[in-house]
Coordinates of C-alpha atoms in Angstrom, one line a residue:
Chain A
M169 CA -0.2 0.0 -0.4
A170 CA 1.1 3.7 -0.6
K171 CA 1.9 4.2 3.3
N172 CA 5.5 3.0 2.5
E173 CA 6.1 4.7 -0.7
K174 CA 7.5 8.2 -0.5
L175 CA 5.3 9.9 -2.9
D176 CA 4.7 13.4 -3.1
P177 CA 0.9 14.7 -2.9
V178 CA 0.5 15.4 -6.4
E179 CA 1.9 12.1 -7.4
Y180 CA -0.7 10.5 -4.8
L181 CA -3.5 12.3 -6.6
D182 CA -2.5 11.5 -9.9
R183 CA -2.5 7.9 -9.3
F184 CA -6.0 8.4 -7.5
F185 CA -7.4 10.4 -10.7
D186 CA -6.0 7.9 -13.0
E187 CA -7.6 5.2 -11.6
L188 CA -10.8 7.0 -11.3
R189 CA -10.6 8.2 -15.1
N190 CA -9.9 4.4 -16.0
E191 CA -12.9 3.1 -14.4
V192 CA -15.1 6.4 -15.7
R193 CA -14.0 5.2 -19.0
A194 CA -14.9 1.6 -18.9
N195 CA -18.5 2.3 -16.7
P196 CA -20.6 4.6 -18.2
E197 CA -23.1 4.0 -15.2
L198 CA -20.5 5.4 -12.7
A199 CA -19.6 8.4 -15.0
S200 CA -23.2 9.2 -15.4
R201 CA -23.5 9.3 -11.3
L202 CA -20.1 11.0 -10.9
V203 CA -21.1 13.9 -13.4
K204 CA -24.8 14.0 -11.9
A205 CA -23.5 14.5 -8.4
L206 CA -21.4 17.4 -9.8
G207 CA -24.1 19.1 -11.2
G208 CA -23.3 18.4 -14.9
S209 CA -25.3 17.1 -17.7
V210 CA -24.0 13.5 -19.2
V211 CA -23.6 13.4 -23.0
F212 CA -23.4 9.7 -23.8
D213 CA -22.1 8.0 -27.1
S214 CA -25.2 6.3 -28.5
G215 CA -23.7 2.8 -27.6
D216 CA -23.7 4.1 -24.0
A217 CA -27.0 5.8 -23.5
D218 CA -29.9 3.3 -23.4
A219 CA -27.9 1.3 -21.0
V220 CA -27.5 4.2 -18.4
T221 CA -30.1 6.4 -18.8
N222 CA -33.4 6.4 -16.9
P223 CA -36.2 7.9 -19.2
F224 CA -38.3 8.7 -16.0
I225 CA -35.7 10.5 -14.6
V226 CA -34.6 12.3 -17.7
A227 CA -38.3 13.3 -18.5
A228 CA -38.9 14.6 -14.9
E229 CA -35.4 16.9 -14.8
Q230 CA -34.9 17.7 -18.2
D231 CA -36.8 19.7 -21.0
K232 CA -38.1 17.9 -24.2
A233 CA -35.3 19.1 -26.3
H234 CA -32.7 17.7 -24.0
F235 CA -34.5 14.5 -24.1
Y236 CA -35.0 14.4 -27.9
A237 CA -31.3 15.3 -28.3
L238 CA -30.3 12.5 -25.8
Y239 CA -32.5 9.7 -27.6
A240 CA -32.2 10.5 -31.3
P241 CA -28.9 9.4 -32.2
M242 CA -29.9 5.7 -30.8
K243 CA -30.6 3.2 -33.2
V244 CA -34.1 2.0 -33.6
S245 CA -33.5 -1.4 -31.6
Q246 CA -31.8 0.6 -28.8
I247 CA -34.8 3.0 -28.3
K248 CA -37.1 -0.2 -28.4
R249 CA -35.2 -1.7 -25.8
V250 CA -35.4 1.3 -23.5
L251 CA -39.0 1.4 -23.9
K252 CA -39.5 -2.3 -23.1
E253 CA -36.9 -2.3 -20.4
N254 CA -38.6 0.3 -18.5
N255 CA -42.0 -1.1 -19.1
L256 CA -43.0 1.7 -21.2
A257 CA -44.1 -0.5 -24.1
T258 CA -44.6 -3.9 -24.8
A259 CA -43.4 -5.5 -28.1
V260 CA -46.7 -5.3 -29.6
D261 CA -46.9 -1.3 -28.9
V262 CA -43.4 -0.8 -30.7
R263 CA -44.3 -3.4 -33.5
G264 CA -43.6 -1.3 -37.2
K265 CA -42.8 2.3 -35.6
T266 CA -40.2 4.7 -37.1
A267 CA -37.5 6.3 -34.6
N268 CA -39.1 9.5 -34.4
Q269 CA -42.7 7.4 -33.2
L270 CA -40.4 5.7 -31.0
I271 CA -38.7 8.5 -29.2
D272 CA -42.3 10.4 -29.4
M273 CA -44.0 7.1 -27.4
L274 CA -40.8 7.2 -24.7
Y275 CA -41.0 10.8 -24.0
D276 CA -45.2 10.7 -24.0
R277 CA -45.3 7.6 -21.8
A278 CA -42.1 8.6 -19.6
S279 CA -43.8 11.8 -18.9
Y280 CA -47.3 10.6 -18.0
K281 CA -45.8 8.0 -15.7
V282 CA -44.1 11.0 -14.0
S283 CA -47.2 13.0 -13.8
E284 CA -49.3 10.3 -13.2
R285 CA -47.0 9.2 -9.9
R286 CA -46.8 13.0 -8.9
M287 CA -50.7 13.5 -9.2
K288 CA -52.8 14.0 -6.6
Y289 CA -56.6 12.1 -6.9
S290 CA -59.2 14.2 -7.0
Chain B
M219 CA -77.0 -17.7 -17.4
T220 CA -75.8 -15.3 -14.7
A221 CA -72.1 -14.8 -13.5
L222 CA -70.4 -16.6 -10.8
I223 CA -69.5 -13.7 -8.1
T224 CA -66.0 -14.7 -6.7
A225 CA -64.5 -12.8 -3.6
I226 CA -60.7 -12.5 -3.5
A227 CA -60.2 -11.7 -0.1
N228 CA -57.9 -12.1 3.0
L229 CA -57.6 -9.8 6.3
K230 CA -53.9 -9.8 5.6
G231 CA -52.5 -7.0 3.1
G232 CA -49.7 -7.8 0.8
V233 CA -50.5 -11.3 0.1
G234 CA -51.3 -10.7 -3.6
K235 CA -55.2 -10.4 -3.8
S236 CA -55.3 -7.7 -6.4
T237 CA -52.4 -9.5 -8.7
T238 CA -54.4 -12.8 -8.1
T239 CA -57.6 -10.9 -9.1
V240 CA -56.0 -9.6 -12.3
M241 CA -54.0 -12.9 -13.4
L242 CA -57.4 -14.8 -12.9
A243 CA -59.3 -12.2 -14.7
D244 CA -57.1 -12.5 -18.0
G245 CA -56.4 -16.4 -17.6
L246 CA -60.2 -17.0 -17.6
A247 CA -60.6 -14.5 -20.3
Y248 CA -57.9 -15.8 -22.2
Y249 CA -58.2 -19.7 -22.0
F250 CA -61.5 -20.3 -21.4
G251 CA -63.2 -17.0 -23.4
L252 CA -64.8 -15.9 -20.6
T253 CA -66.2 -12.3 -20.1
V254 CA -65.0 -11.2 -16.6
L255 CA -65.9 -8.1 -14.7
V256 CA -63.5 -7.2 -12.2
I257 CA -65.0 -5.2 -8.9
D258 CA -62.4 -3.0 -7.1
L259 CA -63.6 -2.5 -3.7
D260 CA -60.5 -1.8 -2.4
A261 CA -59.9 1.8 -1.9
Q262 CA -56.0 1.4 -2.7
A263 CA -57.0 1.0 -6.3
N264 CA -54.7 -1.6 -7.1
S265 CA -56.2 -4.0 -9.1
S266 CA -57.9 -1.0 -11.0
Q267 CA -54.4 0.5 -11.8
M268 CA -53.1 -2.9 -13.1
L269 CA -56.1 -2.8 -15.6
L270 CA -56.5 0.7 -16.2
T271 CA -53.3 2.6 -15.1
E272 CA -53.3 5.4 -12.7
R273 CA -54.1 7.8 -15.3
G274 CA -56.7 5.4 -16.5
V275 CA -58.4 5.2 -13.1
Q276 CA -58.5 9.1 -12.7
M277 CA -59.9 9.2 -16.0
A278 CA -62.5 6.9 -15.2
S279 CA -63.4 8.7 -12.0
D280 CA -63.7 12.0 -13.8
Q281 CA -66.3 10.3 -16.4
G282 CA -68.4 9.1 -13.2
K283 CA -67.0 5.5 -13.5
G284 CA -66.0 3.8 -9.9
A285 CA -67.0 2.2 -6.6
H286 CA -66.8 5.8 -4.9
H287 CA -69.6 7.0 -7.3
F288 CA -71.7 3.7 -6.7
L289 CA -71.4 4.2 -3.0
K290 CA -72.3 7.7 -3.5
Q291 CA -75.7 6.5 -5.2
F292 CA -76.3 4.6 -2.2
V293 CA -75.8 7.3 0.2
D294 CA -78.2 9.6 -2.1
R295 CA -81.0 7.2 -2.0
E296 CA -81.1 6.5 -5.5
P297 CA -82.3 3.7 -7.3
P298 CA -79.6 0.9 -7.1
A299 CA -77.8 0.5 -10.4
A300 CA -74.3 -0.8 -11.2
G301 CA -74.1 -0.6 -14.8
P302 CA -73.5 3.2 -15.3
F303 CA -70.0 2.9 -13.0
I304 CA -68.4 0.2 -15.3
M305 CA -65.7 0.8 -17.5
P306 CA -66.6 -2.0 -20.4
N307 CA -62.9 -2.2 -21.5
A308 CA -60.1 -3.0 -19.2
V309 CA -58.3 -5.7 -21.5
T310 CA -55.0 -5.2 -21.6
L311 CA -54.1 -8.5 -24.0
E312 CA -53.4 -8.0 -27.4
E313 CA -55.2 -11.3 -28.5
L314 CA -58.8 -10.4 -26.8
R315 CA -58.5 -7.0 -28.5
V316 CA -57.4 -8.2 -31.8
A317 CA -60.5 -11.1 -31.4
E318 CA -63.2 -7.9 -30.5
E319 CA -61.8 -5.9 -33.6
K320 CA -62.6 -8.9 -36.0
D321 CA -66.4 -9.6 -34.2
E322 CA -65.1 -12.5 -32.7
R323 CA -64.8 -11.8 -29.0
L324 CA -63.0 -14.6 -27.5
G325 CA -63.0 -13.6 -23.7
W326 CA -63.3 -10.1 -22.1
V327 CA -62.5 -8.0 -19.0
A328 CA -64.5 -5.0 -17.9
A329 CA -64.0 -3.4 -14.4
L330 CA -65.8 -1.3 -11.9
P331 CA -62.6 0.3 -10.6
A332 CA -61.9 2.0 -7.3
H333 CA -60.5 5.2 -6.5
P334 CA -58.6 6.4 -3.1
Q335 CA -61.8 8.7 -2.7
L336 CA -63.9 5.5 -1.8
R337 CA -62.3 5.2 1.8
L338 CA -63.2 8.7 2.5
N339 CA -66.6 8.1 1.2
E340 CA -67.0 5.3 3.3
L341 CA -65.8 6.9 6.3
S342 CA -68.3 9.7 5.8
L343 CA -71.1 7.0 5.4
E344 CA -70.1 5.0 8.5
E345 CA -70.1 8.5 10.5
D346 CA -73.6 8.9 9.4
W347 CA -74.9 5.7 9.9
Y348 CA -73.5 5.0 13.3
S349 CA -74.7 8.3 14.7
N350 CA -78.1 7.1 13.6
N351 CA -77.9 4.0 15.7
G352 CA -76.9 2.0 12.9
T353 CA -74.2 -0.9 13.5
P354 CA -71.4 -2.0 11.0
S355 CA -74.0 -5.4 10.6
T356 CA -77.1 -3.2 9.4
L357 CA -74.9 -1.2 7.4
A358 CA -73.3 -4.1 5.7
K359 CA -76.4 -5.9 5.3
A360 CA -78.2 -2.4 3.6
L361 CA -75.3 -2.2 1.4
G362 CA -75.1 -5.7 0.6
D363 CA -79.0 -5.5 -0.5
H364 CA -78.1 -2.3 -2.6
M365 CA -75.5 -4.1 -4.5
R366 CA -77.5 -7.2 -5.3
E367 CA -80.1 -5.1 -6.7
A368 CA -77.5 -2.9 -8.7
L369 CA -75.6 -6.1 -10.0
D370 CA -78.7 -8.0 -10.8
P371 CA -79.6 -6.5 -14.3
V372 CA -76.1 -6.7 -15.5
L373 CA -74.9 -9.6 -14.3
P374 CA -76.2 -12.0 -17.3
L375 CA -73.6 -9.8 -19.3
Y376 CA -70.8 -11.8 -17.6
D377 CA -69.5 -15.4 -16.8
V378 CA -67.5 -14.4 -13.5
V379 CA -67.7 -11.5 -11.4
L380 CA -64.4 -11.2 -9.5
L381 CA -64.6 -8.9 -6.3
D382 CA -61.4 -7.6 -5.0
C383 CA -61.4 -7.0 -1.7
P384 CA -59.6 -4.6 0.6
P385 CA -57.5 -6.2 3.7
H386 CA -59.8 -5.0 6.0
L387 CA -63.7 -5.3 6.5
S388 CA -65.0 -2.3 5.2
P389 CA -68.6 -2.0 4.8
L390 CA -68.6 -2.4 1.0
A391 CA -65.9 -5.6 1.3
R392 CA -68.7 -6.9 4.1
A393 CA -71.6 -6.3 1.5
G394 CA -69.6 -7.9 -1.6
L395 CA -68.5 -11.1 0.6
S396 CA -72.2 -11.2 1.4
L397 CA -73.0 -12.1 -2.2
A398 CA -70.1 -14.2 -3.5
N399 CA -70.9 -18.1 -4.3
L400 CA -67.1 -18.5 -3.7
F401 CA -64.3 -17.4 -2.2
I402 CA -60.5 -17.1 -3.0
T403 CA -57.8 -16.5 -0.5
P404 CA -54.4 -15.4 -1.4
T405 CA -51.8 -15.8 1.1
I406 CA -48.1 -16.3 1.6
A407 CA -46.3 -19.1 3.0
D408 CA -45.1 -16.9 6.4
A409 CA -46.3 -17.0 9.8
V410 CA -48.2 -13.4 9.9
S411 CA -50.0 -14.5 6.7
T412 CA -50.9 -17.8 7.8
W413 CA -52.0 -16.4 11.0
G414 CA -54.2 -13.6 9.0
T415 CA -55.8 -16.2 6.8
K416 CA -56.9 -18.2 10.1
Q417 CA -58.3 -15.0 11.4
F418 CA -60.3 -14.2 8.2
S419 CA -61.1 -18.0 7.6
Q420 CA -63.0 -18.2 10.8
W421 CA -64.5 -14.4 10.7
T422 CA -66.0 -15.5 7.5
V423 CA -67.5 -18.9 8.7
D424 CA -69.2 -17.2 11.6
N425 CA -70.3 -13.8 9.6
V426 CA -70.6 -14.8 5.8
S427 CA -70.7 -18.4 5.1
K428 CA -70.8 -21.3 7.5
D429 CA -69.7 -23.6 4.4
L430 CA -66.7 -21.8 3.3
A431 CA -64.6 -24.9 3.5
E432 CA -66.4 -26.0 0.6
R433 CA -66.2 -23.0 -1.2
N434 CA -62.8 -21.6 -0.8
F435 CA -60.0 -21.5 -3.2
V436 CA -56.6 -20.9 -1.6
V437 CA -53.6 -19.7 -3.5
V438 CA -50.2 -19.3 -2.1
T439 CA -48.4 -16.4 -3.8
R440 CA -45.1 -14.8 -3.9
F441 CA -43.6 -18.0 -3.1
R442 CA -39.9 -18.0 -2.7
N443 CA -38.7 -21.3 -2.6
S444 CA -37.0 -22.1 0.7
S445 CA -37.1 -24.8 3.2
Y446 CA -38.9 -22.1 5.5
A447 CA -41.5 -21.3 2.8
R448 CA -42.0 -25.1 2.3
Q449 CA -42.7 -25.8 5.7
V450 CA -44.9 -23.2 6.0
Q451 CA -47.0 -24.2 3.1
A452 CA -47.2 -27.7 4.0
E453 CA -48.5 -26.4 7.4
L454 CA -51.4 -24.5 5.7
R455 CA -52.0 -27.6 3.4
E456 CA -51.9 -30.4 6.1
I457 CA -53.1 -28.7 9.2
Y458 CA -55.1 -25.1 9.1
L459 CA -56.5 -25.1 6.0
K460 CA -56.7 -29.0 5.0
D461 CA -60.2 -29.1 4.3
R462 CA -59.8 -26.5 1.5
A463 CA -59.0 -26.7 -2.4
F464 CA -55.8 -25.3 -3.1
G465 CA -54.7 -23.7 -6.5
P466 CA -51.3 -23.2 -7.9
T467 CA -48.3 -21.8 -6.1
I468 CA -47.3 -18.7 -7.6
P469 CA -43.9 -18.0 -7.6
E470 CA -42.1 -14.6 -6.6
S471 CA -41.0 -13.0 -9.6
I472 CA -40.2 -9.9 -11.6
H473 CA -42.2 -11.3 -14.3
V474 CA -45.5 -10.6 -11.9
L475 CA -44.5 -7.2 -11.1
K476 CA -43.5 -6.2 -14.4
A477 CA -47.1 -7.8 -15.9
M478 CA -48.9 -5.6 -13.4
D479 CA -47.4 -2.2 -14.8
R480 CA -49.4 -1.3 -17.6
A481 CA -47.3 0.9 -19.9
A482 CA -50.3 2.9 -20.7
P483 CA -54.2 3.2 -21.0
D484 CA -53.5 2.0 -24.8
S485 CA -50.7 -0.2 -24.7
Y486 CA -51.5 -3.9 -25.0
N487 CA -49.6 -6.8 -25.0
T488 CA -49.9 -10.8 -25.7
F489 CA -50.5 -13.0 -23.4
K490 CA -47.1 -14.7 -23.2
G491 CA -45.4 -11.1 -23.7
K492 CA -47.2 -10.2 -20.5
Y493 CA -46.8 -12.9 -18.4
G494 CA -43.2 -14.1 -19.4
G495 CA -41.8 -16.6 -17.2
V496 CA -45.1 -16.9 -15.1
S497 CA -47.6 -17.9 -18.2
G498 CA -47.9 -21.4 -17.0
D499 CA -48.5 -20.1 -13.4
V500 CA -51.3 -18.2 -14.8
H501 CA -52.5 -20.7 -17.1
R502 CA -52.7 -23.3 -14.1
L503 CA -54.6 -20.6 -12.0
A504 CA -57.2 -20.2 -14.6
E505 CA -57.4 -24.2 -15.1
R506 CA -57.7 -25.1 -11.7
F507 CA -60.1 -22.6 -10.8
A508 CA -62.2 -23.4 -13.8
E509 CA -62.4 -27.0 -12.1
F510 CA -62.9 -25.8 -8.9
A511 CA -66.1 -23.7 -10.0
G512 CA -67.2 -26.4 -12.1
A513 CA -67.1 -29.1 -9.1
R514 CA -68.9 -26.4 -6.6
T515 CA -71.5 -24.8 -8.8
G516 CA -71.8 -26.8 -11.6
V517 CA -70.5 -24.1 -14.3
S518 CA -68.8 -26.0 -17.4
W519 CA -66.1 -23.8 -19.4
P520 CA -64.9 -25.0 -22.3
R521 CA -61.4 -24.4 -23.1
M522 CA -60.9 -22.1 -26.1
R523 CA -57.2 -22.1 -26.3
S524 CA -54.6 -24.9 -25.4

């Protein structure tokens, strides 16, 4: 362990941040949580976003333009996976839909779910 | 023909009453082509949410549908009629929707949904009733008479009515129990659920149906396959409820949770898509209940699908 090594503080920090940097590169979910904790806005490669983003949180916290910017680069199969894995659509619901129709569905249903869970019954 | 009224009830909460109600409604509609009416008497409105979504429950309420509006009819001393409060379409299965679209109805689900307002309306009614020297029993009797008369004209439209009862003896739940031909008791294989199930069973024998054992179908739900759960289930079957018919044991499963979370009021799924790994359990639940109902009441429901 480092306690026996004689490194100056900057070298310790370099090692620490190197490890963190490596982990952030390999683990987009951790990257998302860290950037969010720091108050930033996460931008993903299209390959990572579907595995990491929670459409309910995006719909609740971001505007519609940000929502579309996040999901528009994804492939149709990825958007379908987001819809199904978040219980926002069934295989029947997504059949034959275009990417734009799927993103509309994702936004509408995620927003509705958030609003109905916030809703007060009257 | 008139509908077979079945109450799904247990004093213990969280034992899967609403989930069992929805699974059975889907299973009977899908495999036996039955027309099922789900009447949700629980102000938590869980089976209503599972069938209609939360938004659907509020939309129904806004349209004047639901058990709380039905209760107001009783409070306002209006003539008994259940029809206006029923949502005629609570189908979630694609196969049933498609068949209907082709004018070949092969099973259907309708709902008289609940709403959280139901409990407030019940409390208000109870306060008035008891302040005028009424008792819980006279209120349940009066509500039961109103409900019987209200349901009478609509019963020929359905094969089965499932009453999803709350985990306490609300006036409306007692009224519903008094109308039931059969009783389904979901329970969990643990000590507190066994205790609640025994209490409910004894209360029902004493107050509603002396021949409960003959008319009771017990379903162990949310089963986690451990030696403890197996031991408790064996006690239930062999000691406490050995005179009852048991349905299939429903496993604790993410498929069940997901199946009960409808994506949107206009979302449909195939039976296999909705129930995934528990499709076989839903199939067995419907099949075993159909056999039980046939043996106890003489109804005969031919299978429509394999």
